[in-house]
mmCIF file of C-alpha atoms and ligand atoms in Angstrom:
data_model
loop_
_atom_site.group_PDB
_atom_site.id
_atom_site.type_symbol
_atom_site.label_atom_id
_atom_site.label_comp_id
_atom_site.label_asym_id
_atom_site.label_seq_id
_atom_site.Cartn_x
_atom_site.Cartn_y
_atom_site.Cartn_z
ATOM 1 C CA MET U 344 80.381 98.499 92.470
ATOM 2 C CA LYS U 345 83.032 99.785 90.026
ATOM 3 C CA GLY U 346 82.127 102.611 87.616
ATOM 4 C CA LYS U 347 79.033 103.695 89.563
ATOM 5 C CA ILE U 348 80.169 107.217 90.353
ATOM 6 C CA CYS U 349 81.429 109.976 88.088
ATOM 7 C CA LEU U 350 85.159 110.439 88.719
ATOM 8 C CA LEU U 351 85.803 113.090 86.046
ATOM 9 C CA ASN U 352 83.599 116.083 85.275
ATOM 10 C CA GLU U 353 83.000 117.636 81.834
ATOM 11 C CA GLU U 354 86.097 119.822 82.176
ATOM 12 C CA GLY U 355 88.192 116.728 82.902
ATOM 13 C CA LEU U 356 88.622 117.612 86.587
ATOM 14 C CA ARG U 357 88.553 115.020 89.338
ATOM 15 C CA ILE U 358 86.132 114.837 92.292
ATOM 16 C CA ASP U 359 88.494 116.858 94.470
ATOM 17 C CA GLY U 360 89.018 119.435 91.692
ATOM 18 C CA ARG U 361 92.465 118.202 90.618
ATOM 19 C CA LYS U 362 93.769 117.769 87.105
ATOM 20 C CA LEU U 363 94.800 114.253 86.080
ATOM 21 C CA ASP U 364 98.501 114.960 86.560
ATOM 22 C CA GLN U 365 98.175 116.772 89.891
ATOM 23 C CA LEU U 366 99.236 115.546 93.343
ATOM 24 C CA ARG U 367 97.105 116.169 96.404
ATOM 25 C CA PRO U 368 98.484 118.904 98.716
ATOM 26 C CA ILE U 369 101.378 117.423 100.719
ATOM 27 C CA LYS U 370 102.818 118.568 104.045
ATOM 28 C CA ILE U 371 105.812 116.827 105.628
ATOM 29 C CA GLU U 372 107.163 117.580 109.114
ATOM 30 C CA VAL U 373 110.364 116.095 110.538
ATOM 31 C CA GLY U 374 111.311 115.309 114.135
ATOM 32 C CA VAL U 375 107.801 115.570 115.555
ATOM 33 C CA LEU U 376 108.217 112.906 118.273
ATOM 34 C CA LYS U 377 110.779 113.623 120.968
ATOM 35 C CA ASN U 378 111.011 110.030 122.231
ATOM 36 C CA ALA U 379 111.851 108.425 118.880
ATOM 37 C CA ASP U 380 115.315 108.433 117.271
ATOM 38 C CA GLY U 381 113.715 109.794 114.122
ATOM 39 C CA SER U 382 110.189 110.746 113.152
ATOM 40 C CA ALA U 383 108.044 112.324 110.487
ATOM 41 C CA TYR U 384 104.438 113.315 109.957
ATOM 42 C CA ILE U 385 102.821 113.495 106.549
ATOM 43 C CA GLU U 386 99.536 114.840 105.288
ATOM 44 C CA GLN U 387 98.731 113.978 101.701
ATOM 45 C CA GLY U 388 95.225 115.123 100.894
ATOM 46 C CA LYS U 389 93.129 113.655 103.686
ATOM 47 C CA ASN U 390 95.751 111.063 104.683
ATOM 48 C CA LYS U 391 97.408 111.754 108.042
ATOM 49 C CA ILE U 392 100.272 109.466 109.001
ATOM 50 C CA MET U 393 102.851 109.459 111.793
ATOM 51 C CA VAL U 394 106.114 107.511 111.576
ATOM 52 C CA ALA U 395 108.580 106.776 114.385
ATOM 53 C CA VAL U 396 111.994 105.172 113.846
ATOM 54 C CA TYR U 397 114.229 103.503 116.447
ATOM 55 C CA GLY U 398 117.729 102.216 115.898
ATOM 56 C CA PRO U 399 120.080 100.845 114.973
ATOM 57 C CA ARG U 400 119.639 99.204 118.394
ATOM 58 C CA GLU U 401 120.147 95.830 120.035
ATOM 59 C CA LEU U 402 117.667 93.390 118.556
ATOM 60 C CA HIS U 403 115.142 91.498 120.666
ATOM 61 C CA PRO U 404 114.452 88.602 120.451
ATOM 62 C CA ARG U 405 118.183 88.042 120.019
ATOM 63 C CA HIS U 406 117.841 84.891 117.883
ATOM 64 C CA GLN U 407 116.461 87.078 115.070
ATOM 65 C CA ALA U 408 119.705 89.059 114.880
ATOM 66 C CA LEU U 409 121.837 88.627 111.754
ATOM 67 C CA PRO U 410 125.635 88.391 112.059
ATOM 68 C CA ASP U 411 126.351 90.487 108.964
ATOM 69 C CA ARG U 412 123.680 93.165 108.864
ATOM 70 C CA ALA U 413 120.875 94.996 110.610
ATOM 71 C CA VAL U 414 117.297 93.727 110.405
ATOM 72 C CA LEU U 415 114.773 96.282 109.183
ATOM 73 C CA ARG U 416 111.368 95.812 110.786
ATOM 74 C CA CYS U 417 108.290 97.792 109.736
ATOM 75 C CA ARG U 418 104.864 97.900 111.300
ATOM 76 C CA TYR U 419 102.063 99.591 109.351
ATOM 77 C CA HIS U 420 99.030 100.100 111.575
ATOM 78 C CA MET U 421 95.713 101.836 111.020
ATOM 79 C CA ALA U 422 94.081 103.542 113.986
ATOM 80 C CA PRO U 423 90.511 102.310 114.638
ATOM 81 C CA PHE U 424 89.253 105.830 113.823
ATOM 82 C CA SER U 425 91.285 106.198 110.596
ATOM 83 C CA VAL U 426 88.575 104.894 108.259
ATOM 84 C CA PRO U 427 84.796 105.462 108.068
ATOM 85 C CA GLU U 428 84.036 101.987 109.354
ATOM 86 C CA ARG U 429 85.805 101.314 112.686
ATOM 87 C CA LYS U 430 88.881 99.198 112.086
ATOM 88 C CA SER U 431 89.770 96.552 114.637
ATOM 89 C CA PRO U 432 93.034 97.547 116.364
ATOM 90 C CA ALA U 433 94.349 93.995 115.856
ATOM 91 C CA PRO U 434 96.664 93.604 112.848
ATOM 92 C CA SER U 435 94.668 92.647 109.752
ATOM 93 C CA ARG U 436 95.980 90.582 106.838
ATOM 94 C CA ARG U 437 96.186 93.793 104.826
ATOM 95 C CA GLU U 438 98.312 95.499 107.484
ATOM 96 C CA VAL U 439 100.692 92.522 107.673
ATOM 97 C CA GLU U 440 101.051 92.613 103.887
ATOM 98 C CA LEU U 441 101.542 96.370 103.729
ATOM 99 C CA SER U 442 104.155 96.207 106.510
ATOM 100 C CA LYS U 443 106.144 93.774 104.349
ATOM 101 C CA VAL U 444 105.679 95.750 101.134
ATOM 102 C CA ILE U 445 106.798 98.962 102.858
ATOM 103 C CA ARG U 446 109.857 97.227 104.342
ATOM 104 C CA GLN U 447 110.835 95.932 100.911
ATOM 105 C CA ALA U 448 110.425 99.395 99.392
ATOM 106 C CA LEU U 449 112.714 100.977 102.021
ATOM 107 C CA GLU U 450 115.361 98.253 102.377
ATOM 108 C CA PRO U 451 117.348 99.024 99.173
ATOM 109 C CA ALA U 452 117.987 102.560 100.445
ATOM 110 C CA LEU U 453 119.675 101.459 103.676
ATOM 111 C CA PHE U 454 123.266 100.360 104.340
ATOM 112 C CA LEU U 455 122.079 97.538 106.605
ATOM 113 C CA GLU U 456 125.499 95.847 106.413
ATOM 114 C CA MET U 457 126.952 98.695 108.468
ATOM 115 C CA PHE U 458 125.101 97.617 111.619
ATOM 116 C CA PRO U 459 125.363 93.849 112.193
ATOM 117 C CA ARG U 460 123.258 92.230 114.938
ATOM 118 C CA THR U 461 121.010 95.284 115.340
ATOM 119 C CA SER U 462 117.480 96.215 114.346
ATOM 120 C CA ILE U 463 116.041 99.319 112.782
ATOM 121 C CA ASP U 464 112.363 99.601 113.666
ATOM 122 C CA VAL U 465 109.835 101.671 111.737
ATOM 123 C CA PHE U 466 106.407 102.227 113.296
ATOM 124 C CA ILE U 467 103.748 103.666 111.011
ATOM 125 C CA GLU U 468 100.461 104.862 112.472
ATOM 126 C CA VAL U 469 97.778 105.832 109.980
ATOM 127 C CA LEU U 470 95.595 108.363 111.792
ATOM 128 C CA GLN U 471 93.345 109.119 108.823
ATOM 129 C CA ALA U 472 93.203 107.206 105.537
ATOM 130 C CA ASP U 473 91.962 108.309 102.143
ATOM 131 C CA GLY U 474 93.731 106.118 99.588
ATOM 132 C CA GLY U 475 97.427 105.768 98.881
ATOM 133 C CA THR U 476 98.451 105.256 102.494
ATOM 134 C CA ARG U 477 101.184 102.704 101.687
ATOM 135 C CA CYS U 478 102.851 105.280 99.439
ATOM 136 C CA ALA U 479 102.501 108.186 101.865
ATOM 137 C CA SER U 480 103.842 105.866 104.606
ATOM 138 C CA ILE U 481 106.940 105.053 102.540
ATOM 139 C CA THR U 482 107.539 108.745 101.809
ATOM 140 C CA ALA U 483 107.290 109.649 105.506
ATOM 141 C CA ALA U 484 109.263 106.593 106.698
ATOM 142 C CA ALA U 485 112.212 107.482 104.455
ATOM 143 C CA VAL U 486 112.292 110.967 105.966
ATOM 144 C CA ALA U 487 112.034 109.540 109.501
ATOM 145 C CA LEU U 488 114.945 107.151 108.782
ATOM 146 C CA ALA U 489 117.042 110.084 107.583
ATOM 147 C CA ASP U 490 115.995 112.038 110.679
ATOM 148 C CA ALA U 491 117.258 109.129 112.821
ATOM 149 C CA GLY U 492 120.659 109.631 111.187
ATOM 150 C CA ILE U 493 120.652 106.237 109.498
ATOM 151 C CA PRO U 494 123.025 106.211 106.498
ATOM 152 C CA MET U 495 121.049 105.970 103.257
ATOM 153 C CA ARG U 496 121.876 105.650 99.568
ATOM 154 C CA ASP U 497 118.929 107.929 98.778
ATOM 155 C CA LEU U 498 115.491 108.810 100.117
ATOM 156 C CA VAL U 499 112.541 106.732 98.920
ATOM 157 C CA ALA U 500 109.474 108.593 97.655
ATOM 158 C CA ALA U 501 106.224 106.976 96.572
ATOM 159 C CA VAL U 502 102.914 107.703 94.898
ATOM 160 C CA ALA U 503 100.070 105.692 93.375
ATOM 161 C CA VAL U 504 99.034 106.220 89.778
ATOM 162 C CA GLY U 505 96.028 104.633 88.169
ATOM 163 C CA LYS U 506 93.281 104.692 85.621
ATOM 164 C CA ILE U 507 89.989 106.468 86.144
ATOM 165 C CA GLU U 508 87.310 106.585 83.435
ATOM 166 C CA GLY U 509 89.871 105.454 80.883
ATOM 167 C CA LYS U 510 92.420 108.156 81.776
ATOM 168 C CA ILE U 511 95.754 107.819 83.582
ATOM 169 C CA ALA U 512 95.742 109.815 86.827
ATOM 170 C CA LEU U 513 98.301 110.696 89.505
ATOM 171 C CA ASP U 514 97.900 110.160 93.262
ATOM 172 C CA LEU U 515 94.535 108.409 93.558
ATOM 173 C CA ASN U 516 92.299 109.179 96.501
ATOM 174 C CA HIS U 517 90.105 106.539 98.110
ATOM 175 C CA LEU U 518 87.104 106.987 95.784
ATOM 176 C CA GLU U 519 89.344 106.892 92.708
ATOM 177 C CA ASP U 520 91.097 103.823 94.084
ATOM 178 C CA GLN U 521 87.766 102.140 94.815
ATOM 179 C CA TYR U 522 85.853 102.991 91.639
ATOM 180 C CA GLY U 523 88.697 103.444 89.139
ATOM 181 C CA GLU U 524 89.930 100.772 86.753
ATOM 182 C CA ALA U 525 93.498 100.405 88.079
ATOM 183 C CA ASP U 526 95.690 101.363 91.034
ATOM 184 C CA ILE U 527 99.495 101.207 90.718
ATOM 185 C CA PRO U 528 101.605 102.142 93.753
ATOM 186 C CA VAL U 529 105.173 103.078 92.786
ATOM 187 C CA ALA U 530 108.168 103.846 95.044
ATOM 188 C CA MET U 531 111.553 105.057 93.863
ATOM 189 C CA MET U 532 114.946 106.159 95.020
ATOM 190 C CA PRO U 533 114.596 109.259 92.862
ATOM 191 C CA GLY U 534 118.226 110.378 92.942
ATOM 192 C CA LEU U 535 119.354 106.934 91.773
ATOM 193 C CA ASP U 536 116.454 106.507 89.335
ATOM 194 C CA GLN U 537 115.630 103.073 90.778
ATOM 195 C CA ILE U 538 112.183 101.639 91.459
ATOM 196 C CA THR U 539 111.852 99.883 94.848
ATOM 197 C CA LEU U 540 108.126 99.096 94.734
ATOM 198 C CA LEU U 541 105.768 98.452 91.846
ATOM 199 C CA GLN U 542 102.362 96.907 92.397
ATOM 200 C CA ALA U 543 99.334 96.814 90.142
ATOM 201 C CA ASP U 544 95.699 96.185 90.906
ATOM 202 C CA GLY U 545 93.287 96.280 87.956
ATOM 203 C CA LEU U 546 93.560 96.200 84.195
ATOM 204 C CA ILE U 547 95.879 98.393 82.146
ATOM 205 C CA THR U 548 97.561 98.095 78.725
ATOM 206 C CA LEU U 549 101.339 98.205 78.263
ATOM 207 C CA ASP U 550 101.182 101.692 76.700
ATOM 208 C CA GLU U 551 99.038 102.917 79.590
ATOM 209 C CA LEU U 552 101.498 101.414 82.052
ATOM 210 C CA LYS U 553 104.349 103.322 80.394
ATOM 211 C CA GLU U 554 102.324 106.546 80.596
ATOM 212 C CA ALA U 555 101.442 105.800 84.227
ATOM 213 C CA LEU U 556 105.083 105.217 85.181
ATOM 214 C CA LYS U 557 106.096 108.502 83.554
ATOM 215 C CA LEU U 558 103.408 110.307 85.528
ATOM 216 C CA ALA U 559 104.432 108.517 88.738
ATOM 217 C CA LYS U 560 108.053 109.522 88.244
ATOM 218 C CA ASN U 561 107.030 113.105 87.753
ATOM 219 C CA GLY U 562 104.980 113.051 90.990
ATOM 220 C CA ILE U 563 107.789 111.299 92.852
ATOM 221 C CA MET U 564 110.282 114.016 91.852
ATOM 222 C CA GLN U 565 107.922 116.641 93.340
ATOM 223 C CA ILE U 566 107.566 114.589 96.542
ATOM 224 C CA TYR U 567 111.363 114.100 96.719
ATOM 225 C CA LYS U 568 111.790 117.871 96.691
ATOM 226 C CA LEU U 569 109.303 118.221 99.573
ATOM 227 C CA GLN U 570 111.110 115.502 101.565
ATOM 228 C CA LYS U 571 114.446 117.279 101.203
ATOM 229 C CA GLU U 572 112.916 120.656 102.093
ATOM 230 C CA ALA U 573 111.320 119.150 105.212
ATOM 231 C CA LEU U 574 114.649 117.639 106.333
ATOM 232 C CA LYS U 575 116.542 120.854 105.629
ATOM 233 C CA SER U 576 114.066 123.035 107.475
ATOM 234 C CA LYS U 577 114.352 120.899 110.615
ATOM 235 C CA TYR U 578 118.138 121.212 110.641
ATOM 236 C CA LEU U 579 118.060 124.920 109.885
ATOM 237 C CA GLU U 580 115.671 125.356 112.849
ATOM 238 C CA SER U 581 117.927 123.288 115.156
ATOM 239 C CA GLY U 582 120.918 125.359 113.996
ATOM 240 C CA GLU U 583 119.099 128.587 114.839
ATOM 241 C CA GLU U 584 118.211 127.242 118.300
ATOM 242 C CA LEU U 585 121.888 126.476 118.945
ATOM 243 C CA GLY U 586 122.649 130.076 118.029
HETATM 244 N N1 LIG K 2068 90.386 101.457 103.683
HETATM 245 C C1 LIG K 2068 89.306 101.418 104.519
HETATM 246 N N2 LIG K 2068 89.240 100.424 105.474
HETATM 247 C C2 LIG K 2068 90.216 99.475 105.621
HETATM 248 C C3 LIG K 2068 91.305 99.518 104.739
HETATM 249 C C4 LIG K 2068 91.368 100.519 103.792
HETATM 250 O O1 LIG K 2068 88.415 102.261 104.439
HETATM 251 O O2 LIG K 2068 90.119 98.608 106.500
HETATM 252 C C5 LIG K 2068 90.489 102.536 102.681
HETATM 253 C C6 LIG K 2068 91.523 103.587 103.112
HETATM 254 O O3 LIG K 2068 91.060 104.877 102.767
HETATM 255 C C7 LIG K 2068 92.708 103.214 102.262
HETATM 256 C C8 LIG K 2068 91.995 102.805 100.984
HETATM 257 O O4 LIG K 2068 90.905 102.038 101.435
HETATM 258 O O5 LIG K 2068 93.612 104.283 102.101
HETATM 259 C C9 LIG K 2068 92.811 102.027 99.996
HETATM 260 O O6 LIG K 2068 93.349 100.896 100.592
HETATM 261 P P1 LIG K 2068 94.454 100.024 99.899
HETATM 262 O O7 LIG K 2068 94.414 98.672 100.512
HETATM 263 O O8 LIG K 2068 94.357 100.135 98.412
HETATM 264 O O9 LIG K 2068 95.851 100.708 100.380
HETATM 265 P P2 LIG K 2068 96.384 102.197 100.156
HETATM 266 O O10 LIG K 2068 95.801 102.721 98.867
HETATM 267 O O11 LIG K 2068 95.944 103.000 101.352
HETATM 268 O O12 LIG K 2068 97.863 102.041 100.081
#
């Protein structure tokens, strides 16, 4: 199926009109769920994702508790209506894998050793998917963890880069992911300049990978700024409400 549709027009613009180095429009809202300890909602292009965080709290089942640190648990779930073909609400292999990958991308940012015997739970609900949902989930989850007041070394921001029609492109949408030559999700703690997730699906040369990582870092810095603005605006609003 690959290579069957035209992903770049004659002017070098992508199917949604973006340049190769452009992110999709991103909107992040903080504290959108009153019953969670922390929450965030992200729209990145057509992706719509809600994240709720609970904890640190007593861990059940108790035998999973660790004596020297908190356990971070993540559940990535796609709503049945989130994709064109109805998705079964039962957890798929892909969702189990993405839950693990997302947990591993977030874990380095947390001081888990500060909260022995507890759990920190991250629930991710993908309401609408259009490529790059693991990255948008990580971006929103980091903001939700901060909103829950959980001490963090840094936020984690993520974006996928890839190769479409021989060119390196930032923030692939579903069609680019499906018909492009490579898809590389990257997550970073941008303030610490550390990568916490790097995956690669497809074929890419070493030079292209270096170019892709540079582009990813650039996108991640823009996303990092949006995360911090979203967190600040929530606390400015709460401050105003308190008078
Ligand atoms: N997708 C889909 N049905 C599924 C799973 C995924 O239509 O059951 C689409 C969805 O748009 C998703 C995209 O395929 O965002 C790419 O999925 P991938 O596994 O590469 O993860 P993602 O790019 O979302 O992190």
